[in-house]
mmCIF file with all atom_site columns, C-alpha atoms in Angstrom:
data_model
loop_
_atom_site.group_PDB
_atom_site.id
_atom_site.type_symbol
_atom_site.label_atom_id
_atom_site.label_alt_id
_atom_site.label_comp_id
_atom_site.label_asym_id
_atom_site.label_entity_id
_atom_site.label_seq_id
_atom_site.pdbx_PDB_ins_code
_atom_site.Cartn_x
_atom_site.Cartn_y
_atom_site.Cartn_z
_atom_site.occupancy
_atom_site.B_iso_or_equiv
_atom_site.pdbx_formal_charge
_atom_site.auth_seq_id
_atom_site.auth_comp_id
_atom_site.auth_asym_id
_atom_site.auth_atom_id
_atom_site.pdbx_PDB_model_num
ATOM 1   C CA . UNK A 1 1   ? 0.000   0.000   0.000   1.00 0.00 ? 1   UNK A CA 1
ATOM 2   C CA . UNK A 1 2   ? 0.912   3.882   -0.430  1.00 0.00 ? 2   UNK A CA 1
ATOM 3   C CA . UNK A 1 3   ? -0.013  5.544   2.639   1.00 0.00 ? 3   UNK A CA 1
ATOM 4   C CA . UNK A 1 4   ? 0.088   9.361   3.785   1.00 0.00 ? 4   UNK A CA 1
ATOM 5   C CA . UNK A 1 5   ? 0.938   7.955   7.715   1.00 0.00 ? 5   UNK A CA 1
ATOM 6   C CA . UNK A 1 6   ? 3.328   4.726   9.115   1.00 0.00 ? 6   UNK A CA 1
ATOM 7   C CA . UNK A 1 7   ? 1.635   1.664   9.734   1.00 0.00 ? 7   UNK A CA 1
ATOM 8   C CA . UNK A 1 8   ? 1.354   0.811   13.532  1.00 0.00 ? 8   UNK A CA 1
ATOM 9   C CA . UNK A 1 9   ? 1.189   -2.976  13.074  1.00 0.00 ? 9   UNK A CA 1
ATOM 10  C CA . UNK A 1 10  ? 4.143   -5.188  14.051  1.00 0.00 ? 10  UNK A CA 1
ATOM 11  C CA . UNK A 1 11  ? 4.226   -7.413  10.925  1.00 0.00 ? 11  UNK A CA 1
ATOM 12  C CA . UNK A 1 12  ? 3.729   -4.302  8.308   1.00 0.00 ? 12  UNK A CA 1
ATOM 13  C CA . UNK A 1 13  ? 6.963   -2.760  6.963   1.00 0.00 ? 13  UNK A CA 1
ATOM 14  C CA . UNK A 1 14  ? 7.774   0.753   6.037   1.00 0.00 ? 14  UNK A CA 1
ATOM 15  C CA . UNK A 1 15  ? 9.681   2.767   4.028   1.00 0.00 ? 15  UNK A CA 1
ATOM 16  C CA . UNK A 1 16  ? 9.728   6.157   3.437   1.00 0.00 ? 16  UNK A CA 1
ATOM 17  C CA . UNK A 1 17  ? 8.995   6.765   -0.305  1.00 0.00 ? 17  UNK A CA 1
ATOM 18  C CA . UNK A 1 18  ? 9.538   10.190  -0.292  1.00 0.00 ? 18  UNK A CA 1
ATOM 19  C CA . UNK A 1 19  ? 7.640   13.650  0.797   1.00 0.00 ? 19  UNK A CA 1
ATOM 20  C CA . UNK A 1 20  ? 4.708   15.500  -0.553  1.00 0.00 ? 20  UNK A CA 1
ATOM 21  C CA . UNK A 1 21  ? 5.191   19.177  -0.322  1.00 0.00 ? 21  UNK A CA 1
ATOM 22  C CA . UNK A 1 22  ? 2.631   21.751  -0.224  1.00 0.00 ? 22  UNK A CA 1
ATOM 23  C CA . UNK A 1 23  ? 2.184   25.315  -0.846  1.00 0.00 ? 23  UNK A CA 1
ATOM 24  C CA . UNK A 1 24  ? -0.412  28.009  -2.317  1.00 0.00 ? 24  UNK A CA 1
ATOM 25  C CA . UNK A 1 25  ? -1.297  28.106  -6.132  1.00 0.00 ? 25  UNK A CA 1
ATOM 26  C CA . UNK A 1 26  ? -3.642  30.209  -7.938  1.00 0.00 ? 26  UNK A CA 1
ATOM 27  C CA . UNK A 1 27  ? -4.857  30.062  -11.659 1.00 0.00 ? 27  UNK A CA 1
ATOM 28  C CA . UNK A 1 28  ? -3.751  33.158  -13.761 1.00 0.00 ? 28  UNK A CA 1
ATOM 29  C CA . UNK A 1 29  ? -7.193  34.066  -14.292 1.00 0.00 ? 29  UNK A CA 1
ATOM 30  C CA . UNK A 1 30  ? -7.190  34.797  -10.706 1.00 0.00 ? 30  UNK A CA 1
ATOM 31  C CA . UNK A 1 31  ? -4.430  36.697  -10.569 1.00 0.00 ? 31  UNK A CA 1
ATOM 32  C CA . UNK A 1 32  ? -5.328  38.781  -13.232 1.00 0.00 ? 32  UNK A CA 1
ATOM 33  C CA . UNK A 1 33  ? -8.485  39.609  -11.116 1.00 0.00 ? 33  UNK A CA 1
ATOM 34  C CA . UNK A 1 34  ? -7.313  39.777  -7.847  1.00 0.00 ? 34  UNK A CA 1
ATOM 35  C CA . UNK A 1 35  ? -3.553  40.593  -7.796  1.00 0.00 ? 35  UNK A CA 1
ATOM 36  C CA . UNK A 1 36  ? -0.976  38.507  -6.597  1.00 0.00 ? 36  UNK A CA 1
ATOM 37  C CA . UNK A 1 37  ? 0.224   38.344  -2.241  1.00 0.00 ? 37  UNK A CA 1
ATOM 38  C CA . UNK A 1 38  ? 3.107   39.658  -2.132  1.00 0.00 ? 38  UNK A CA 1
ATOM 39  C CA . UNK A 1 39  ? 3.022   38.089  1.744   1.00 0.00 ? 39  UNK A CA 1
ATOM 40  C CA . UNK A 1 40  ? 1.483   36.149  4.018   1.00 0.00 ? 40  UNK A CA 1
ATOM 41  C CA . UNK A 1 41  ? -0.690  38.265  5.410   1.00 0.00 ? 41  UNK A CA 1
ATOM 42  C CA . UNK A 1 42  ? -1.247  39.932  2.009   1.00 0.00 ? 42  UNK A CA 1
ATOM 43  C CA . UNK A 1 43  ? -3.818  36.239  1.885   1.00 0.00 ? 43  UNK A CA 1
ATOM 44  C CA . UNK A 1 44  ? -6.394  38.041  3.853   1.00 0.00 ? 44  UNK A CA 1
ATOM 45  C CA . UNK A 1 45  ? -7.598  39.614  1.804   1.00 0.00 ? 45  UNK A CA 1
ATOM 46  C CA . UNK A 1 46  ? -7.736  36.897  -1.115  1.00 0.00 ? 46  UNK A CA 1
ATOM 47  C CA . UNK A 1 47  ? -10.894 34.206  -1.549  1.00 0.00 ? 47  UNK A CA 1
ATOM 48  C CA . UNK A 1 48  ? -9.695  30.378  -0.488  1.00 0.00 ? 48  UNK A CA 1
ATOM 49  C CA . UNK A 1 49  ? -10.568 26.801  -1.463  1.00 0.00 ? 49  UNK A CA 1
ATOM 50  C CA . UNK A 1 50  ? -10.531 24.400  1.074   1.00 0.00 ? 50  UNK A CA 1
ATOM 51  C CA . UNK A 1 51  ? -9.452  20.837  0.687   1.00 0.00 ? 51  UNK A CA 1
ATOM 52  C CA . UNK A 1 52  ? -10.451 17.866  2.902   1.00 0.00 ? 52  UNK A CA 1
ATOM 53  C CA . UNK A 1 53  ? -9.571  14.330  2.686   1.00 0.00 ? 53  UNK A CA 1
ATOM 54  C CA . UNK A 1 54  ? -8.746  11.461  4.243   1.00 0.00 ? 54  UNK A CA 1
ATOM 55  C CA . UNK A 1 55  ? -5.589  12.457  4.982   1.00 0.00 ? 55  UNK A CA 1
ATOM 56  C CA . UNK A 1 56  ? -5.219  15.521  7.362   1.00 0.00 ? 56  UNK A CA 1
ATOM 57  C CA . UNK A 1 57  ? -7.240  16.209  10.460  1.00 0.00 ? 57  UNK A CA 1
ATOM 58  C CA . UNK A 1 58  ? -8.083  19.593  9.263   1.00 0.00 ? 58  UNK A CA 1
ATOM 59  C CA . UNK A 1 59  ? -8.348  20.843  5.529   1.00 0.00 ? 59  UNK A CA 1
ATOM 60  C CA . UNK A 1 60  ? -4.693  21.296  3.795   1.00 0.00 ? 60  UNK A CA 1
ATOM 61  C CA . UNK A 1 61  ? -5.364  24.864  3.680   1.00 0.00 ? 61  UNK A CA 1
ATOM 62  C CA . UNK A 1 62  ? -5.515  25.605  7.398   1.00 0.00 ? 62  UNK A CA 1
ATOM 63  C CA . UNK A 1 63  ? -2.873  22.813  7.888   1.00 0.00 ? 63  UNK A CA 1
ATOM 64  C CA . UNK A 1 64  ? -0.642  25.166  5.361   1.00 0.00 ? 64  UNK A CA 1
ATOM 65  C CA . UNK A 1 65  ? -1.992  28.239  7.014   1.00 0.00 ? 65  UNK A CA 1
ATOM 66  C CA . UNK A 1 66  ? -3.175  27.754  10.374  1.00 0.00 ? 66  UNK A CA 1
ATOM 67  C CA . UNK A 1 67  ? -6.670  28.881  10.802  1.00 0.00 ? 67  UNK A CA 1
ATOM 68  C CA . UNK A 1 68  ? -8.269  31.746  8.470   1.00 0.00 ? 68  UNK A CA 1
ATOM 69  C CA . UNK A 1 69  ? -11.267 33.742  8.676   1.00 0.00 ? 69  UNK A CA 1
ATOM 70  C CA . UNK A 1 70  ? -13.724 31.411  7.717   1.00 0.00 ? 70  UNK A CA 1
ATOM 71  C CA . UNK A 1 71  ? -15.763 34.584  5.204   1.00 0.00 ? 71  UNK A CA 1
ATOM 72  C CA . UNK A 1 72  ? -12.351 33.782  3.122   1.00 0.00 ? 72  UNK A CA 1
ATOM 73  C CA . UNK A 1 73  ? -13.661 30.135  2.749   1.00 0.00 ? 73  UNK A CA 1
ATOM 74  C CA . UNK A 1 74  ? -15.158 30.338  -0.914  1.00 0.00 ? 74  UNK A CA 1
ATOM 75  C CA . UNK A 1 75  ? -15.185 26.634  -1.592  1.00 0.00 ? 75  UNK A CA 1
ATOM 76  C CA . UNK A 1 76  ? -14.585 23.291  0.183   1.00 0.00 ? 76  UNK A CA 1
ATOM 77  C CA . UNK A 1 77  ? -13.675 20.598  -1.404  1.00 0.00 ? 77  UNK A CA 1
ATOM 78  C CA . UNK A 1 78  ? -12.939 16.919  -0.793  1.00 0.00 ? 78  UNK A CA 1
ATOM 79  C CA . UNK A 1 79  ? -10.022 15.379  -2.656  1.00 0.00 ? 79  UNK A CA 1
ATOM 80  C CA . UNK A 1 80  ? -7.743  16.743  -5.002  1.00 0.00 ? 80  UNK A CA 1
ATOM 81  C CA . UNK A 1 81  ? -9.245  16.597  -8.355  1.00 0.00 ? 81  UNK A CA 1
ATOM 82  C CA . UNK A 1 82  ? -11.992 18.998  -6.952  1.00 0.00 ? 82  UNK A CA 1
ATOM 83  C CA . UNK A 1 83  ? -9.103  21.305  -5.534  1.00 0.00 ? 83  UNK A CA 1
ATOM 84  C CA . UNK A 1 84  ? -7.531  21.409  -9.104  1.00 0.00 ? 84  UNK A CA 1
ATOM 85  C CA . UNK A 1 85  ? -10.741 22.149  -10.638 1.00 0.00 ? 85  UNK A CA 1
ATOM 86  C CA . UNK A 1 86  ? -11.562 24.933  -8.417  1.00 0.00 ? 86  UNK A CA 1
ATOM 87  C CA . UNK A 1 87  ? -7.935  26.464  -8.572  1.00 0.00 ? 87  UNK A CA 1
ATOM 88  C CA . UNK A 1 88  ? -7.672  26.104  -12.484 1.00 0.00 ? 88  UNK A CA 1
ATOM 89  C CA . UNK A 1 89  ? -11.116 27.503  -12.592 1.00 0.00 ? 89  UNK A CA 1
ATOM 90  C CA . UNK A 1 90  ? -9.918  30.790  -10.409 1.00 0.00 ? 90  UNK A CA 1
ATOM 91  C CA . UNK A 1 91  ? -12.259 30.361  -7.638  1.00 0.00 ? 91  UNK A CA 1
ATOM 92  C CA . UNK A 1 92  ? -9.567  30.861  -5.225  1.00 0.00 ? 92  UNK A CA 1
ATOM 93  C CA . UNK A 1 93  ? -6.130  29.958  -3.843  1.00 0.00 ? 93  UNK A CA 1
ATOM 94  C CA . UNK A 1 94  ? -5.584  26.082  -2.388  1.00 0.00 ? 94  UNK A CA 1
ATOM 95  C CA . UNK A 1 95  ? -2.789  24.102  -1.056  1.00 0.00 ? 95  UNK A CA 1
ATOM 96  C CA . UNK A 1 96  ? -1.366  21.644  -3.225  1.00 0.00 ? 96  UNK A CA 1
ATOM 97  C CA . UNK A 1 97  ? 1.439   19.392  -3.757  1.00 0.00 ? 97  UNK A CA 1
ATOM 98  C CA . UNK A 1 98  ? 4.535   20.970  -5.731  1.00 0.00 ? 98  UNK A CA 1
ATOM 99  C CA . UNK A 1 99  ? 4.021   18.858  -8.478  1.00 0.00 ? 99  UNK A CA 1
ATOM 100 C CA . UNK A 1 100 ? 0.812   19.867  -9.729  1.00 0.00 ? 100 UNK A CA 1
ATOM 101 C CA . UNK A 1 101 ? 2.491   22.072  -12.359 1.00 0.00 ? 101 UNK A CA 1
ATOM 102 C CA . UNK A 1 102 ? 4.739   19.702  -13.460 1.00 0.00 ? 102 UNK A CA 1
ATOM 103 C CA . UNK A 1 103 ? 1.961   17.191  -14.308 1.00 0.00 ? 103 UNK A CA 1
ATOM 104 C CA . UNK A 1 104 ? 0.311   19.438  -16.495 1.00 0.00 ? 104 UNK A CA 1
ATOM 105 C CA . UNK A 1 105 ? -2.008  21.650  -14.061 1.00 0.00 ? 105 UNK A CA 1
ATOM 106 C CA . UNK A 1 106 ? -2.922  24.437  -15.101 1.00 0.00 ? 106 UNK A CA 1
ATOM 107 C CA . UNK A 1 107 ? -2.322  26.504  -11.882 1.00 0.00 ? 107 UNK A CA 1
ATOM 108 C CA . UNK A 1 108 ? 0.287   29.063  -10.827 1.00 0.00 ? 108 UNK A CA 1
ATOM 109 C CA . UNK A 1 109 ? 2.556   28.719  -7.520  1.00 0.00 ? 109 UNK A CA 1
ATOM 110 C CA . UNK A 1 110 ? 2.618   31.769  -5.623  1.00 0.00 ? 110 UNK A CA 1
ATOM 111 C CA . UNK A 1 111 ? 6.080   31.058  -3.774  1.00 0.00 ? 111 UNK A CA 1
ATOM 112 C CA . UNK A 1 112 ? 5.020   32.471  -0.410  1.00 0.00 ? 112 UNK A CA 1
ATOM 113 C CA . UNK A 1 113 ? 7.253   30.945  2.277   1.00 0.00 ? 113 UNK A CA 1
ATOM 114 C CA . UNK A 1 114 ? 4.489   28.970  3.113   1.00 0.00 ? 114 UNK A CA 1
ATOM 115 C CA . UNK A 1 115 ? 5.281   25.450  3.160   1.00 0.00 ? 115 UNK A CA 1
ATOM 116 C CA . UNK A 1 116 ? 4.348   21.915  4.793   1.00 0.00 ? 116 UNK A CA 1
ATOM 117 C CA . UNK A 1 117 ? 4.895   18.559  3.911   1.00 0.00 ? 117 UNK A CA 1
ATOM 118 C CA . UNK A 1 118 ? 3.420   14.730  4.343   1.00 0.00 ? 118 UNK A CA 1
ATOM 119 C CA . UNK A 1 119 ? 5.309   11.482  3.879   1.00 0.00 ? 119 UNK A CA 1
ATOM 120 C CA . UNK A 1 120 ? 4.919   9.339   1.525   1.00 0.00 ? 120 UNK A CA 1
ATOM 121 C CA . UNK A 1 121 ? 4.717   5.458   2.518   1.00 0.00 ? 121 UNK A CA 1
ATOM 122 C CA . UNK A 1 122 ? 5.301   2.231   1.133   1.00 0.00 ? 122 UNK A CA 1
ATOM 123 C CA . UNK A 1 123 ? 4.116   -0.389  3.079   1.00 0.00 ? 123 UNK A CA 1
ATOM 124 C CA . UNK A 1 124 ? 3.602   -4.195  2.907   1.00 0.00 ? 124 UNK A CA 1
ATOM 125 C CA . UNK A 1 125 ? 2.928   -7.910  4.893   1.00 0.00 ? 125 UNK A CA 1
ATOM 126 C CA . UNK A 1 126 ? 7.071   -8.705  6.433   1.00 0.00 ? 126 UNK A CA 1
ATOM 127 C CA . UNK A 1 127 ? 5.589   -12.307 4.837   1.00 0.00 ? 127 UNK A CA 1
ATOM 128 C CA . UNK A 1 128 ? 5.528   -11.392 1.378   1.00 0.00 ? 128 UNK A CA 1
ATOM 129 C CA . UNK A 1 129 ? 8.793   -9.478  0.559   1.00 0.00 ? 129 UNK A CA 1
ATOM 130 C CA . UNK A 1 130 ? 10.657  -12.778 -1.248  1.00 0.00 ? 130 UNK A CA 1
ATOM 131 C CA . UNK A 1 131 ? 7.847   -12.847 -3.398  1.00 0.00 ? 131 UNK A CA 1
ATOM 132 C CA . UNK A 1 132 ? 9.141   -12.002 -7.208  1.00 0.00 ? 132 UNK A CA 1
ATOM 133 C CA . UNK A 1 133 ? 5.851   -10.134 -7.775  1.00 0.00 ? 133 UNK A CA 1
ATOM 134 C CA . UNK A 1 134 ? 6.058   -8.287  -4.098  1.00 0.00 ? 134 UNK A CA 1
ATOM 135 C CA . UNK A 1 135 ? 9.404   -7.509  -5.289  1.00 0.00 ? 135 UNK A CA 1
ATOM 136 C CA . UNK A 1 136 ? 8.705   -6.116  -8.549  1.00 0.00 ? 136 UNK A CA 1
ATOM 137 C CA . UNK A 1 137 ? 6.131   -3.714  -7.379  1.00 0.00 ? 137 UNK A CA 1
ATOM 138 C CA . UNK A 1 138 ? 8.501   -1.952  -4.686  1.00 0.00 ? 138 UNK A CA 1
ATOM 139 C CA . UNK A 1 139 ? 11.428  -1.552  -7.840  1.00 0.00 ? 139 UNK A CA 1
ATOM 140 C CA . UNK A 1 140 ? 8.456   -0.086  -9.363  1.00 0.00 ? 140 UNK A CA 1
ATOM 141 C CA . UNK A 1 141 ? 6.938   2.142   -6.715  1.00 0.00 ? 141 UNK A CA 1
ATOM 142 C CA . UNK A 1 142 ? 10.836  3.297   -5.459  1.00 0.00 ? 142 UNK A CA 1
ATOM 143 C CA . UNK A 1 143 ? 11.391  4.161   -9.015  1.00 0.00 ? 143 UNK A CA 1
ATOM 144 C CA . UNK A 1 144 ? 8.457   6.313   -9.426  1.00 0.00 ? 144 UNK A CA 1
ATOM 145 C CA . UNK A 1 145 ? 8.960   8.200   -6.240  1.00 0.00 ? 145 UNK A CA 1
ATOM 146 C CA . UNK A 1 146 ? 12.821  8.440   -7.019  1.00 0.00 ? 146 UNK A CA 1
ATOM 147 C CA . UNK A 1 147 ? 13.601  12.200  -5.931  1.00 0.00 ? 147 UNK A CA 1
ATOM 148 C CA . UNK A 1 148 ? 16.573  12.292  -8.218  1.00 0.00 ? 148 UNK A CA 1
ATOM 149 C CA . UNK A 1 149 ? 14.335  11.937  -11.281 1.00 0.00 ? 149 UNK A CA 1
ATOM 150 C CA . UNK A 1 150 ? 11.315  13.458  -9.655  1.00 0.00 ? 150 UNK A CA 1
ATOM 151 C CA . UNK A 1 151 ? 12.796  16.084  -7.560  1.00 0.00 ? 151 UNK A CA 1
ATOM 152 C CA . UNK A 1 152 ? 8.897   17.118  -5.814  1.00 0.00 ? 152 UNK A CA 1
ATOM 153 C CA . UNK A 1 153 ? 9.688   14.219  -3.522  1.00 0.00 ? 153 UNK A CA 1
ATOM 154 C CA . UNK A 1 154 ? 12.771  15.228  -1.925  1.00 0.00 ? 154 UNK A CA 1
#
């Protein structure tokens, strides 16, 4: 499995595949209308999308951010192809991973020093590792999150 937090179980092992990095994008559209933050607290005055999941306690906004005046709030979302959407579509400003421009999103990163980060997880049954098949998926998985190809995942 590929999981955002380490397994707890005794007979489950885990490796670190790498780390997804966040931070604040915007479509151009948006920017056109509403300027670009030049800071932190330049986001105040700026509409935001909300993302929830499965995978943070809070929405990867506020996790980004810490909390925000909720009148900002323009759209929640759950998951991350609704987040895209809503971004590309210039709704607001979201949180979301570093890569999204790089596979072929068409949003804008607004390289605030506003940055967090979740690791990535490969995990599997101790019992199955000498299995050719168990074997050939974790060349494949390391290989896709390998951060000197795919540098995101540093």
């Amino acid at each position: 499995a590929i999981q955002m937090t380490p397994p707890t179980a005794a007979d489950v092992v885990a490796i670190r595949l790498g780390r997804m990095h966040f931070e604040l994008f915007a479509s151009e559209d948006y920017l056109k209308a509403h300027g670009r933050p030049a800071s932190r607290e330049a986001l105040r005055n700026h509409r935001l999308i909300e993302q929830w999941d499965g995978h943070v306690s809070n929405g990867h906004l506020s996790n980004l951010l810490g909390p925000v005046r909720p009148i900002q709030i323009v759209a929640k979302v759950h998951g991350s192809c609704g987040a895209i959407a809503a971004i590309e579509n210039g709704i607001g400003i979201g949180a979301l991973p570093n890569y999204s421009v790089a596979f072929g999103n068409n949003v804008v990163p607004l390289e605030l020093p506003v940055t967090a980060y979740r690791d990535i997880w490969l995990t599997y049954r101790r019992e199955t590792r000498h299995s050719p098949a168990v074997e050939q998926a974790i060349r494949w998985l390391k290989g896709i999150f390998d951060s000197r190809k795919w540098p995101w995942f540093k």
